[in-house]
Amino acid sequence: MLEKALVNISEAVEVFKNTLGNEHPYYAMAIRKKADILLATGEIKNIASLYRLSSQIIGKKFGKFHIEYFNSEYAYFLFLKKTKNYPEAISLIDQIDKVITKNIIETSKYFSIKEIIEITDSYHEYFQELLSLSILNPDNSYLVKKAFNASLFYKGFIMESLLNIRKAIRQSKEVAYFSERLTELNKNLDELYNSPQKDTKSIAHLQDSILSIETDMSRSIGKLRKNEEMVTWEGYSVSISG
């Protein structure tokens, strides 16, 4: 299965390179995926250069505080951790930590529910890997401090913010209706995708409907947020330090 996946991703890399150029983010994502598959096969020679090139392209295109830059650097971090190159893995932590934390604090208020869940899952995975690395290096005070701060951020700020959103959903019939509609439309979309004869027109129509409802749902939640005191990382960090 991995051999087939490697063939497919290698072909995709060439297609993106030839059609979009070797500075396009799709090309960067493709070579990062190729590196991931090579790592899964146990072939680690020259993988590091693929991860670094992916990050270089993404950083140049979007800047080093974009969530896609986090994805790229985090993949490289996992590679370094898996190959036990702990010093270099540790050297990446400051940057990737700043990126995902900044994204959650500054942009989560504009996210749809699906996007909030996705970025929360990403942070949880990062936090677990950071904790694992600190356990492997128990004498590294920098890692212990980073893992502790990440724990506070996840269990305090993120989970409390999500709790507020869940309360808002329960309190709002409008939001509950949007949630039911999204579930129904996503189920219909899955059925269309799995149909032997794909109706591209219907798929496009459903995708537009889902996007529209997600937007309406985010607006409804935004209205509810205005009427309550939302958790801020600044406020939370002050409260636990004071």
Tab-separated table of C-alpha atoms in Angstrom, residues 46-228:
chain	number	residue	atom	x	y	z
A	46	ASN	CA	17.406	12.877	1.914
A	47	ILE	CA	14.002	13.280	3.635
A	48	ALA	CA	15.185	16.237	5.705
A	49	SER	CA	15.869	18.262	2.574
A	50	LEU	CA	12.279	17.682	1.384
A	51	TYR	CA	10.828	18.960	4.644
A	52	ARG	CA	13.118	21.994	4.640
A	53	LEU	CA	12.259	22.809	1.027
A	54	SER	CA	8.539	22.545	1.779
A	55	SER	CA	8.869	24.970	4.695
A	56	GLN	CA	10.971	27.340	2.630
A	57	ILE	CA	8.337	27.525	-0.134
A	58	ILE	CA	5.429	27.878	2.305
A	59	GLY	CA	7.244	30.536	4.328
A	60	LYS	CA	8.023	32.540	1.212
A	61	LYS	CA	4.442	32.305	-0.039
A	62	PHE	CA	2.423	32.822	3.150
A	63	GLY	CA	4.899	34.063	5.743
A	64	LYS	CA	6.129	32.314	8.864
A	65	PHE	CA	3.007	32.919	10.957
A	66	HIS	CA	0.572	31.149	8.625
A	67	ILE	CA	-0.988	27.916	9.855
A	68	GLU	CA	0.307	26.090	6.775
A	69	TYR	CA	3.830	27.056	7.807
A	70	PHE	CA	3.126	25.426	11.162
A	71	ASN	CA	1.966	22.271	9.354
A	72	SER	CA	5.179	22.179	7.357
A	73	GLU	CA	7.549	22.828	10.251
A	74	TYR	CA	5.596	20.481	12.516
A	75	ALA	CA	5.983	17.646	10.000
A	76	TYR	CA	9.728	18.296	10.021
A	77	PHE	CA	9.681	18.376	13.831
A	78	LEU	CA	8.014	14.924	13.897
A	79	PHE	CA	10.640	13.594	11.493
A	80	LEU	CA	13.466	14.883	13.692
A	81	LYS	CA	11.834	13.453	16.800
A	82	LYS	CA	11.279	10.068	15.195
A	83	THR	CA	14.895	9.908	14.012
A	84	LYS	CA	16.032	10.980	17.511
A	85	ASN	CA	17.611	14.200	16.344
A	86	TYR	CA	16.393	15.855	19.526
A	87	PRO	CA	18.594	19.000	19.510
A	88	GLU	CA	17.334	20.097	16.089
A	89	ALA	CA	13.762	19.143	16.950
A	90	ILE	CA	13.957	21.292	20.075
A	91	SER	CA	15.323	24.200	18.029
A	92	LEU	CA	12.042	24.296	16.048
A	93	ILE	CA	9.726	24.482	19.040
A	94	ASP	CA	9.765	28.252	19.615
A	95	GLN	CA	8.695	29.016	16.052
A	96	ILE	CA	6.012	26.357	15.650
A	97	ASP	CA	4.617	27.089	19.103
A	98	LYS	CA	4.285	30.800	18.295
A	99	VAL	CA	2.552	30.063	14.988
A	100	ILE	CA	-0.200	27.753	16.226
A	101	THR	CA	-0.757	29.702	19.452
A	102	LYS	CA	-1.036	32.994	17.568
A	103	ASN	CA	-3.466	31.439	15.067
A	104	ILE	CA	-5.714	30.060	17.784
A	105	ILE	CA	-5.758	33.281	19.815
A	106	GLU	CA	-6.197	35.752	16.955
A	107	THR	CA	-8.252	33.916	14.343
A	108	SER	CA	-10.333	31.264	16.116
A	109	LYS	CA	-13.108	33.816	16.718
A	110	TYR	CA	-13.685	33.878	12.955
A	111	PHE	CA	-13.551	30.094	12.438
A	112	SER	CA	-16.459	27.806	11.696
A	113	ILE	CA	-17.139	25.029	14.218
A	114	LYS	CA	-15.400	22.544	11.943
A	115	GLU	CA	-12.294	24.737	11.713
A	116	ILE	CA	-12.195	25.244	15.480
A	117	ILE	CA	-12.319	21.483	16.036
A	118	GLU	CA	-9.593	20.907	13.445
A	119	ILE	CA	-7.152	23.444	14.881
A	120	THR	CA	-7.906	22.247	18.419
A	121	ASP	CA	-7.106	18.688	17.371
A	122	SER	CA	-3.885	19.948	15.779
A	123	TYR	CA	-2.857	21.695	18.988
A	124	HIS	CA	-3.706	18.650	21.092
A	125	GLU	CA	-1.516	16.465	18.884
A	126	TYR	CA	1.318	19.027	19.067
A	127	PHE	CA	0.967	19.229	22.838
A	128	GLN	CA	1.154	15.436	23.175
A	129	GLU	CA	4.291	15.294	21.026
A	130	LEU	CA	5.855	18.101	23.051
A	131	LEU	CA	5.041	16.276	26.271
A	132	SER	CA	6.505	13.064	24.857
A	133	LEU	CA	9.720	14.861	23.890
A	134	SER	CA	10.031	16.357	27.383
A	135	ILE	CA	9.669	12.871	28.886
A	136	LEU	CA	12.437	11.627	26.611
A	137	ASN	CA	14.599	14.555	27.764
A	138	PRO	CA	13.670	14.927	31.460
A	139	ASP	CA	16.681	17.070	32.321
A	140	ASN	CA	15.877	19.708	29.714
A	141	SER	CA	14.269	22.539	31.713
A	142	TYR	CA	13.325	24.406	28.526
A	143	LEU	CA	11.223	21.450	27.332
A	144	VAL	CA	9.589	20.971	30.719
A	145	LYS	CA	8.569	24.639	30.779
A	146	LYS	CA	7.259	24.517	27.200
A	147	ALA	CA	5.216	21.376	27.925
A	148	PHE	CA	3.794	22.969	31.084
A	149	ASN	CA	2.803	26.166	29.269
A	150	ALA	CA	1.263	24.152	26.432
A	151	SER	CA	-0.741	22.182	28.985
A	152	LEU	CA	-2.079	25.409	30.509
A	153	PHE	CA	-2.945	26.813	27.115
A	154	TYR	CA	-4.744	23.649	25.985
A	155	LYS	CA	-6.556	22.712	29.183
A	156	GLY	CA	-7.261	26.283	30.188
A	157	PHE	CA	-7.720	28.650	27.294
A	158	ILE	CA	-8.694	26.265	24.479
A	159	MET	CA	-10.995	23.958	26.434
A	160	GLU	CA	-12.691	26.844	28.225
A	161	SER	CA	-13.215	28.686	24.956
A	162	LEU	CA	-14.712	25.552	23.406
A	163	LEU	CA	-16.973	25.145	26.406
A	164	ASN	CA	-18.330	28.651	25.841
A	165	ILE	CA	-19.022	27.810	22.224
A	166	ARG	CA	-20.804	24.598	23.190
A	167	LYS	CA	-22.946	26.531	25.661
A	168	ALA	CA	-23.805	28.993	22.918
A	169	ILE	CA	-24.859	26.140	20.638
A	170	ARG	CA	-27.124	24.656	23.281
A	171	GLN	CA	-28.676	28.057	24.005
A	172	SER	CA	-29.408	28.923	20.419
A	173	LYS	CA	-32.150	27.188	18.470
A	174	GLU	CA	-30.878	28.896	15.356
A	175	VAL	CA	-27.398	27.475	15.761
A	176	ALA	CA	-28.848	24.039	16.557
A	177	TYR	CA	-30.842	24.193	13.336
A	178	PHE	CA	-27.747	25.090	11.318
A	179	SER	CA	-25.883	22.232	12.977
A	180	GLU	CA	-28.574	19.726	11.961
A	181	ARG	CA	-28.627	21.049	8.416
A	182	LEU	CA	-24.846	20.755	8.124
A	183	THR	CA	-24.990	17.148	9.311
A	184	GLU	CA	-27.681	16.363	6.770
A	185	LEU	CA	-25.930	18.137	3.882
A	186	ASN	CA	-22.549	16.580	4.659
A	187	LYS	CA	-24.183	13.150	4.682
A	188	ASN	CA	-25.740	13.879	1.281
A	189	LEU	CA	-22.386	15.099	-0.003
A	190	ASP	CA	-20.683	11.884	1.116
A	191	GLU	CA	-23.315	9.869	-0.732
A	192	LEU	CA	-22.718	11.880	-3.906
A	193	TYR	CA	-18.949	11.446	-3.617
A	194	ASN	CA	-19.367	7.676	-3.225
A	195	SER	CA	-21.802	7.373	-6.108
A	196	PRO	CA	-20.468	5.450	-9.150
A	197	GLN	CA	-21.574	8.291	-11.409
A	198	LYS	CA	-20.610	11.565	-9.770
A	199	ASP	CA	-23.034	14.430	-10.374
A	200	THR	CA	-20.547	17.304	-10.310
A	201	LYS	CA	-23.276	19.927	-10.578
A	202	SER	CA	-25.099	18.594	-7.517
A	203	ILE	CA	-21.816	18.253	-5.616
A	204	ALA	CA	-20.918	21.877	-6.341
A	205	HIS	CA	-24.403	23.007	-5.300
A	206	LEU	CA	-24.172	21.098	-2.003
A	207	GLN	CA	-20.700	22.475	-1.293
A	208	ASP	CA	-22.011	26.023	-1.815
A	209	SER	CA	-24.933	25.313	0.517
A	210	ILE	CA	-22.624	23.912	3.209
A	211	LEU	CA	-20.325	26.931	2.976
A	212	SER	CA	-23.289	29.296	3.206
A	213	ILE	CA	-24.725	27.553	6.271
A	214	GLU	CA	-21.319	27.420	7.968
A	215	THR	CA	-21.023	31.178	7.432
A	216	ASP	CA	-24.512	31.793	8.856
A	217	MET	CA	-23.733	29.530	11.795
A	218	SER	CA	-20.488	31.386	12.550
A	219	ARG	CA	-22.363	34.698	12.457
A	220	SER	CA	-24.985	33.375	14.872
A	221	ILE	CA	-22.308	32.226	17.288
A	222	GLY	CA	-20.580	35.583	16.897
A	223	LYS	CA	-23.776	37.343	17.971
A	224	LEU	CA	-24.011	35.158	21.048
A	225	ARG	CA	-20.367	35.841	21.892
A	226	LYS	CA	-21.013	39.587	21.957
A	227	ASN	CA	-23.434	39.104	24.820
A	228	GLU	CA	-21.034	37.225	27.082
